[in-house]
JSON list of C-alpha atoms in Angstrom, two decimals:
[
{"chain": "A", "resi": 1, "resn": "UNK", "atom": "CA", "xyz": [-26.86, 47.82, 142.90]},
{"chain": "A", "resi": 2, "resn": "UNK", "atom": "CA", "xyz": [-28.84, 51.00, 142.06]},
{"chain": "A", "resi": 3, "resn": "UNK", "atom": "CA", "xyz": [-27.55, 53.45, 139.57]},
{"chain": "A", "resi": 4, "resn": "UNK", "atom": "CA", "xyz": [-26.82, 56.23, 141.97]},
{"chain": "A", "resi": 5, "resn": "UNK", "atom": "CA", "xyz": [-24.53, 53.69, 144.09]},
{"chain": "A", "resi": 6, "resn": "UNK", "atom": "CA", "xyz": [-22.59, 52.87, 140.85]},
{"chain": "A", "resi": 7, "resn": "UNK", "atom": "CA", "xyz": [-22.35, 56.67, 139.76]},
{"chain": "A", "resi": 8, "resn": "UNK", "atom": "CA", "xyz": [-20.96, 57.28, 143.19]},
{"chain": "A", "resi": 9, "resn": "UNK", "atom": "CA", "xyz": [-18.59, 54.37, 143.16]},
{"chain": "A", "resi": 10, "resn": "UNK", "atom": "CA", "xyz": [-17.15, 55.12, 139.58]},
{"chain": "A", "resi": 11, "resn": "UNK", "atom": "CA", "xyz": [-17.41, 58.98, 139.54]},
{"chain": "A", "resi": 12, "resn": "UNK", "atom": "CA", "xyz": [-19.64, 58.91, 136.48]},
{"chain": "A", "resi": 13, "resn": "UNK", "atom": "CA", "xyz": [-22.95, 60.44, 135.97]},
{"chain": "A", "resi": 14, "resn": "UNK", "atom": "CA", "xyz": [-25.94, 58.10, 135.94]},
{"chain": "A", "resi": 15, "resn": "UNK", "atom": "CA", "xyz": [-26.72, 59.89, 132.52]},
{"chain": "A", "resi": 16, "resn": "UNK", "atom": "CA", "xyz": [-23.06, 58.67, 131.23]},
{"chain": "A", "resi": 17, "resn": "UNK", "atom": "CA", "xyz": [-23.92, 55.19, 132.56]},
{"chain": "A", "resi": 18, "resn": "UNK", "atom": "CA", "xyz": [-27.32, 55.12, 130.87]},
{"chain": "A", "resi": 19, "resn": "UNK", "atom": "CA", "xyz": [-25.56, 55.97, 127.94]},
{"chain": "A", "resi": 20, "resn": "UNK", "atom": "CA", "xyz": [-23.07, 53.34, 127.99]},
{"chain": "A", "resi": 21, "resn": "UNK", "atom": "CA", "xyz": [-26.14, 50.83, 128.53]},
{"chain": "A", "resi": 22, "resn": "UNK", "atom": "CA", "xyz": [-27.94, 52.22, 125.57]},
{"chain": "A", "resi": 23, "resn": "UNK", "atom": "CA", "xyz": [-24.70, 51.68, 123.70]},
{"chain": "A", "resi": 24, "resn": "UNK", "atom": "CA", "xyz": [-24.81, 48.13, 124.39]},
{"chain": "A", "resi": 25, "resn": "UNK", "atom": "CA", "xyz": [-21.42, 48.19, 126.62]},
{"chain": "A", "resi": 26, "resn": "UNK", "atom": "CA", "xyz": [-23.24, 47.64, 129.81]},
{"chain": "A", "resi": 27, "resn": "UNK", "atom": "CA", "xyz": [-25.95, 45.12, 130.37]},
{"chain": "A", "resi": 28, "resn": "UNK", "atom": "CA", "xyz": [-28.33, 45.40, 133.27]},
{"chain": "A", "resi": 29, "resn": "UNK", "atom": "CA", "xyz": [-31.22, 43.53, 134.87]},
{"chain": "A", "resi": 30, "resn": "UNK", "atom": "CA", "xyz": [-34.39, 45.13, 136.06]},
{"chain": "A", "resi": 31, "resn": "UNK", "atom": "CA", "xyz": [-35.97, 44.46, 139.40]},
{"chain": "A", "resi": 32, "resn": "UNK", "atom": "CA", "xyz": [-39.68, 44.02, 139.36]},
{"chain": "A", "resi": 33, "resn": "UNK", "atom": "CA", "xyz": [-40.43, 47.61, 140.12]},
{"chain": "A", "resi": 34, "resn": "UNK", "atom": "CA", "xyz": [-38.32, 48.67, 136.78]},
{"chain": "A", "resi": 35, "resn": "UNK", "atom": "CA", "xyz": [-35.34, 49.98, 138.77]},
{"chain": "A", "resi": 36, "resn": "UNK", "atom": "CA", "xyz": [-31.93, 48.95, 137.19]},
{"chain": "A", "resi": 37, "resn": "UNK", "atom": "CA", "xyz": [-30.00, 46.29, 139.20]},
{"chain": "A", "resi": 38, "resn": "UNK", "atom": "CA", "xyz": [-26.25, 46.52, 138.20]},
{"chain": "A", "resi": 39, "resn": "UNK", "atom": "CA", "xyz": [-23.89, 43.84, 139.16]},
{"chain": "A", "resi": 40, "resn": "UNK", "atom": "CA", "xyz": [-20.59, 44.28, 141.12]},
{"chain": "A", "resi": 41, "resn": "UNK", "atom": "CA", "xyz": [-18.59, 43.82, 137.97]},
{"chain": "A", "resi": 42, "resn": "UNK", "atom": "CA", "xyz": [-20.23, 46.88, 136.50]},
{"chain": "A", "resi": 43, "resn": "UNK", "atom": "CA", "xyz": [-17.77, 48.98, 138.44]},
{"chain": "A", "resi": 44, "resn": "UNK", "atom": "CA", "xyz": [-14.74, 47.43, 136.76]},
{"chain": "A", "resi": 45, "resn": "UNK", "atom": "CA", "xyz": [-16.39, 47.49, 133.25]},
{"chain": "A", "resi": 46, "resn": "UNK", "atom": "CA", "xyz": [-17.15, 51.11, 133.66]},
{"chain": "A", "resi": 47, "resn": "UNK", "atom": "CA", "xyz": [-13.57, 51.68, 134.64]},
{"chain": "A", "resi": 48, "resn": "UNK", "atom": "CA", "xyz": [-12.31, 49.68, 131.74]},
{"chain": "A", "resi": 49, "resn": "UNK", "atom": "CA", "xyz": [-14.68, 51.59, 129.32]},
{"chain": "A", "resi": 50, "resn": "UNK", "atom": "CA", "xyz": [-13.68, 54.99, 130.47]},
{"chain": "A", "resi": 51, "resn": "UNK", "atom": "CA", "xyz": [-10.01, 54.04, 130.55]},
{"chain": "A", "resi": 52, "resn": "UNK", "atom": "CA", "xyz": [-10.25, 52.73, 126.92]},
{"chain": "A", "resi": 53, "resn": "UNK", "atom": "CA", "xyz": [-11.63, 55.98, 126.04]},
{"chain": "A", "resi": 54, "resn": "UNK", "atom": "CA", "xyz": [-9.18, 57.89, 127.35]},
{"chain": "A", "resi": 55, "resn": "UNK", "atom": "CA", "xyz": [-6.64, 55.78, 125.30]},
{"chain": "A", "resi": 56, "resn": "UNK", "atom": "CA", "xyz": [-8.32, 56.83, 122.33]},
{"chain": "A", "resi": 57, "resn": "UNK", "atom": "CA", "xyz": [-10.77, 53.84, 121.68]},
{"chain": "A", "resi": 58, "resn": "UNK", "atom": "CA", "xyz": [-14.16, 54.60, 120.03]},
{"chain": "A", "resi": 59, "resn": "UNK", "atom": "CA", "xyz": [-17.27, 52.95, 121.67]},
{"chain": "A", "resi": 60, "resn": "UNK", "atom": "CA", "xyz": [-17.44, 50.67, 118.72]},
{"chain": "A", "resi": 61, "resn": "UNK", "atom": "CA", "xyz": [-13.77, 49.93, 119.32]},
{"chain": "A", "resi": 62, "resn": "UNK", "atom": "CA", "xyz": [-14.44, 49.23, 122.95]},
{"chain": "A", "resi": 63, "resn": "UNK", "atom": "CA", "xyz": [-17.53, 47.11, 122.25]},
{"chain": "A", "resi": 64, "resn": "UNK", "atom": "CA", "xyz": [-15.52, 44.70, 119.97]},
{"chain": "A", "resi": 65, "resn": "UNK", "atom": "CA", "xyz": [-12.96, 44.59, 122.69]},
{"chain": "A", "resi": 66, "resn": "UNK", "atom": "CA", "xyz": [-15.02, 43.47, 125.64]},
{"chain": "A", "resi": 67, "resn": "UNK", "atom": "CA", "xyz": [-15.79, 39.93, 126.02]},
{"chain": "A", "resi": 68, "resn": "UNK", "atom": "CA", "xyz": [-19.35, 38.80, 126.45]},
{"chain": "A", "resi": 69, "resn": "UNK", "atom": "CA", "xyz": [-18.52, 37.52, 130.08]},
{"chain": "A", "resi": 70, "resn": "UNK", "atom": "CA", "xyz": [-15.70, 39.36, 131.96]},
{"chain": "A", "resi": 71, "resn": "UNK", "atom": "CA", "xyz": [-13.87, 36.13, 132.70]},
{"chain": "A", "resi": 72, "resn": "UNK", "atom": "CA", "xyz": [-13.35, 35.12, 129.01]},
{"chain": "A", "resi": 73, "resn": "UNK", "atom": "CA", "xyz": [-10.78, 37.73, 127.85]},
{"chain": "A", "resi": 74, "resn": "UNK", "atom": "CA", "xyz": [-9.24, 36.49, 124.35]},
{"chain": "A", "resi": 75, "resn": "UNK", "atom": "CA", "xyz": [-5.61, 37.48, 125.31]},
{"chain": "A", "resi": 76, "resn": "UNK", "atom": "CA", "xyz": [-4.46, 37.35, 121.45]},
{"chain": "A", "resi": 77, "resn": "UNK", "atom": "CA", "xyz": [-7.41, 38.99, 120.24]},
{"chain": "A", "resi": 78, "resn": "UNK", "atom": "CA", "xyz": [-6.78, 41.92, 123.15]},
{"chain": "A", "resi": 79, "resn": "UNK", "atom": "CA", "xyz": [-3.15, 42.31, 122.04]},
{"chain": "A", "resi": 80, "resn": "UNK", "atom": "CA", "xyz": [-3.76, 42.59, 118.60]},
{"chain": "A", "resi": 81, "resn": "UNK", "atom": "CA", "xyz": [-6.47, 45.41, 119.14]},
{"chain": "A", "resi": 82, "resn": "UNK", "atom": "CA", "xyz": [-4.16, 47.05, 121.43]},
{"chain": "A", "resi": 83, "resn": "UNK", "atom": "CA", "xyz": [-1.40, 46.87, 118.95]},
{"chain": "A", "resi": 84, "resn": "UNK", "atom": "CA", "xyz": [-3.54, 48.18, 116.07]},
{"chain": "A", "resi": 85, "resn": "UNK", "atom": "CA", "xyz": [-4.49, 51.11, 118.33]},
{"chain": "A", "resi": 86, "resn": "UNK", "atom": "CA", "xyz": [-0.97, 52.21, 118.86]},
{"chain": "A", "resi": 87, "resn": "UNK", "atom": "CA", "xyz": [-0.19, 51.93, 114.99]},
{"chain": "A", "resi": 88, "resn": "UNK", "atom": "CA", "xyz": [-3.61, 54.23, 114.39]},
{"chain": "A", "resi": 89, "resn": "UNK", "atom": "CA", "xyz": [-2.12, 56.71, 116.99]},
{"chain": "A", "resi": 90, "resn": "UNK", "atom": "CA", "xyz": [1.07, 56.80, 115.20]},
{"chain": "A", "resi": 91, "resn": "UNK", "atom": "CA", "xyz": [-0.35, 57.51, 111.80]},
{"chain": "A", "resi": 92, "resn": "UNK", "atom": "CA", "xyz": [-2.64, 60.24, 113.62]},
{"chain": "A", "resi": 93, "resn": "UNK", "atom": "CA", "xyz": [0.67, 61.49, 115.02]},
{"chain": "A", "resi": 94, "resn": "UNK", "atom": "CA", "xyz": [2.45, 61.61, 111.66]},
{"chain": "A", "resi": 95, "resn": "UNK", "atom": "CA", "xyz": [-0.75, 63.53, 109.95]},
{"chain": "A", "resi": 96, "resn": "UNK", "atom": "CA", "xyz": [-0.71, 66.07, 112.99]},
{"chain": "A", "resi": 97, "resn": "UNK", "atom": "CA", "xyz": [3.30, 66.82, 112.36]},
{"chain": "A", "resi": 98, "resn": "UNK", "atom": "CA", "xyz": [2.59, 67.20, 108.72]},
{"chain": "A", "resi": 99, "resn": "UNK", "atom": "CA", "xyz": [-0.61, 69.42, 109.19]},
{"chain": "A", "resi": 100, "resn": "UNK", "atom": "CA", "xyz": [1.58, 71.41, 111.73]},
{"chain": "A", "resi": 101, "resn": "UNK", "atom": "CA", "xyz": [4.50, 71.86, 109.43]},
{"chain": "A", "resi": 102, "resn": "UNK", "atom": "CA", "xyz": [2.21, 72.95, 106.70]},
{"chain": "A", "resi": 103, "resn": "UNK", "atom": "CA", "xyz": [0.62, 75.48, 109.04]},
{"chain": "A", "resi": 104, "resn": "UNK", "atom": "CA", "xyz": [4.03, 76.80, 110.21]},
{"chain": "A", "resi": 105, "resn": "UNK", "atom": "CA", "xyz": [4.99, 77.29, 106.74]},
{"chain": "A", "resi": 106, "resn": "UNK", "atom": "CA", "xyz": [1.85, 79.15, 105.93]},
{"chain": "A", "resi": 107, "resn": "UNK", "atom": "CA", "xyz": [2.24, 81.37, 108.66]},
{"chain": "A", "resi": 108, "resn": "UNK", "atom": "CA", "xyz": [5.95, 82.10, 107.78]},
{"chain": "A", "resi": 109, "resn": "UNK", "atom": "CA", "xyz": [4.84, 82.81, 104.05]},
{"chain": "A", "resi": 110, "resn": "UNK", "atom": "CA", "xyz": [2.00, 85.17, 105.56]},
{"chain": "A", "resi": 111, "resn": "UNK", "atom": "CA", "xyz": [4.70, 87.14, 107.56]},
{"chain": "A", "resi": 112, "resn": "UNK", "atom": "CA", "xyz": [7.01, 87.40, 104.70]},
{"chain": "A", "resi": 113, "resn": "UNK", "atom": "CA", "xyz": [4.79, 89.94, 103.32]},
{"chain": "A", "resi": 114, "resn": "UNK", "atom": "CA", "xyz": [6.54, 92.19, 100.63]},
{"chain": "A", "resi": 115, "resn": "UNK", "atom": "CA", "xyz": [6.96, 95.81, 101.26]},
{"chain": "A", "resi": 116, "resn": "UNK", "atom": "CA", "xyz": [4.14, 97.65, 99.55]},
{"chain": "A", "resi": 117, "resn": "UNK", "atom": "CA", "xyz": [1.69, 95.01, 99.29]},
{"chain": "A", "resi": 118, "resn": "UNK", "atom": "CA", "xyz": [-1.56, 95.20, 101.16]},
{"chain": "A", "resi": 119, "resn": "UNK", "atom": "CA", "xyz": [-3.29, 92.26, 102.98]},
{"chain": "A", "resi": 120, "resn": "UNK", "atom": "CA", "xyz": [-5.52, 91.40, 100.16]},
{"chain": "A", "resi": 121, "resn": "UNK", "atom": "CA", "xyz": [-3.03, 90.97, 97.47]},
{"chain": "A", "resi": 122, "resn": "UNK", "atom": "CA", "xyz": [-0.76, 89.22, 100.12]},
{"chain": "A", "resi": 123, "resn": "UNK", "atom": "CA", "xyz": [-3.49, 86.48, 100.72]},
{"chain": "A", "resi": 124, "resn": "UNK", "atom": "CA", "xyz": [-3.67, 86.11, 97.07]},
{"chain": "A", "resi": 125, "resn": "UNK", "atom": "CA", "xyz": [0.31, 85.92, 96.74]},
{"chain": "A", "resi": 126, "resn": "UNK", "atom": "CA", "xyz": [0.12, 83.05, 99.50]},
{"chain": "A", "resi": 127, "resn": "UNK", "atom": "CA", "xyz": [-2.96, 81.15, 98.22]},
{"chain": "A", "resi": 128, "resn": "UNK", "atom": "CA", "xyz": [-1.23, 80.90, 94.87]},
{"chain": "A", "resi": 129, "resn": "UNK", "atom": "CA", "xyz": [1.59, 79.57, 96.31]},
{"chain": "A", "resi": 130, "resn": "UNK", "atom": "CA", "xyz": [-0.39, 77.09, 98.13]},
{"chain": "A", "resi": 131, "resn": "UNK", "atom": "CA", "xyz": [-1.88, 75.98, 94.69]},
{"chain": "A", "resi": 132, "resn": "UNK", "atom": "CA", "xyz": [1.60, 75.62, 93.22]},
{"chain": "A", "resi": 133, "resn": "UNK", "atom": "CA", "xyz": [2.92, 73.84, 96.13]},
{"chain": "A", "resi": 134, "resn": "UNK", "atom": "CA", "xyz": [5.58, 76.38, 96.58]},
{"chain": "A", "resi": 135, "resn": "UNK", "atom": "CA", "xyz": [5.48, 76.79, 100.35]},
{"chain": "A", "resi": 136, "resn": "UNK", "atom": "CA", "xyz": [8.89, 76.58, 101.73]},
{"chain": "A", "resi": 137, "resn": "UNK", "atom": "CA", "xyz": [9.33, 74.07, 104.76]},
{"chain": "A", "resi": 138, "resn": "UNK", "atom": "CA", "xyz": [9.20, 76.48, 107.95]},
{"chain": "A", "resi": 139, "resn": "UNK", "atom": "CA", "xyz": [12.65, 77.54, 109.42]},
{"chain": "A", "resi": 140, "resn": "UNK", "atom": "CA", "xyz": [11.51, 78.08, 113.18]},
{"chain": "A", "resi": 141, "resn": "UNK", "atom": "CA", "xyz": [12.98, 76.13, 115.78]},
{"chain": "A", "resi": 142, "resn": "UNK", "atom": "CA", "xyz": [10.44, 74.77, 118.40]},
{"chain": "A", "resi": 143, "resn": "UNK", "atom": "CA", "xyz": [10.98, 77.59, 120.71]},
{"chain": "A", "resi": 144, "resn": "UNK", "atom": "CA", "xyz": [10.43, 80.27, 117.95]},
{"chain": "A", "resi": 145, "resn": "UNK", "atom": "CA", "xyz": [6.49, 78.96, 117.74]},
{"chain": "A", "resi": 146, "resn": "UNK", "atom": "CA", "xyz": [5.65, 81.45, 120.59]},
{"chain": "A", "resi": 147, "resn": "UNK", "atom": "CA", "xyz": [7.25, 84.24, 118.44]},
{"chain": "A", "resi": 148, "resn": "UNK", "atom": "CA", "xyz": [4.43, 83.67, 115.84]},
{"chain": "A", "resi": 149, "resn": "UNK", "atom": "CA", "xyz": [1.88, 85.38, 118.12]},
{"chain": "A", "resi": 150, "resn": "UNK", "atom": "CA", "xyz": [1.37, 88.68, 116.87]},
{"chain": "A", "resi": 151, "resn": "UNK", "atom": "CA", "xyz": [2.00, 90.62, 120.23]},
{"chain": "A", "resi": 152, "resn": "UNK", "atom": "CA", "xyz": [5.43, 88.97, 120.41]},
{"chain": "A", "resi": 153, "resn": "UNK", "atom": "CA", "xyz": [6.30, 89.59, 116.59]},
{"chain": "A", "resi": 154, "resn": "UNK", "atom": "CA", "xyz": [6.09, 93.35, 117.33]},
{"chain": "A", "resi": 155, "resn": "UNK", "atom": "CA", "xyz": [9.01, 92.95, 120.07]},
{"chain": "A", "resi": 156, "resn": "UNK", "atom": "CA", "xyz": [11.12, 91.35, 117.41]},
{"chain": "A", "resi": 157, "resn": "UNK", "atom": "CA", "xyz": [10.97, 94.10, 114.92]},
{"chain": "A", "resi": 158, "resn": "UNK", "atom": "CA", "xyz": [8.10, 92.38, 112.84]},
{"chain": "A", "resi": 159, "resn": "UNK", "atom": "CA", "xyz": [4.98, 94.10, 111.42]}
]
């Protein structure tokens, strides 16, 4: 099938299909006139590629995951790669949670500006506390995060 039909069947732009071909994820035969001639299995392959990307796989990981022939999946290797991706996602979630906690503590410390201190002095105070590792754990509940927005803080009696 030609690239236009493949694009229509998959919902992908022709440029995206050519990108996957250039990345070595999709092989295609050329007709005598130079036009690409995609096999029927290209639809399934593109669905697998886009699904794997949505699941967080990089193109290199997808390339390693795909068998040379769609009928030759290596079950154990596939399961191992999928399990490793779950481990990677869990590690990322942990790093993101730590970053979130740090940012919430930073926001809380900035908002706790002592009376009579200007913004520049408060910035130095907060940066010194960060350098010394003295930021407190945030005391906010999950629902309080919205209250960190400046327009909402004023209603609570903040700055």
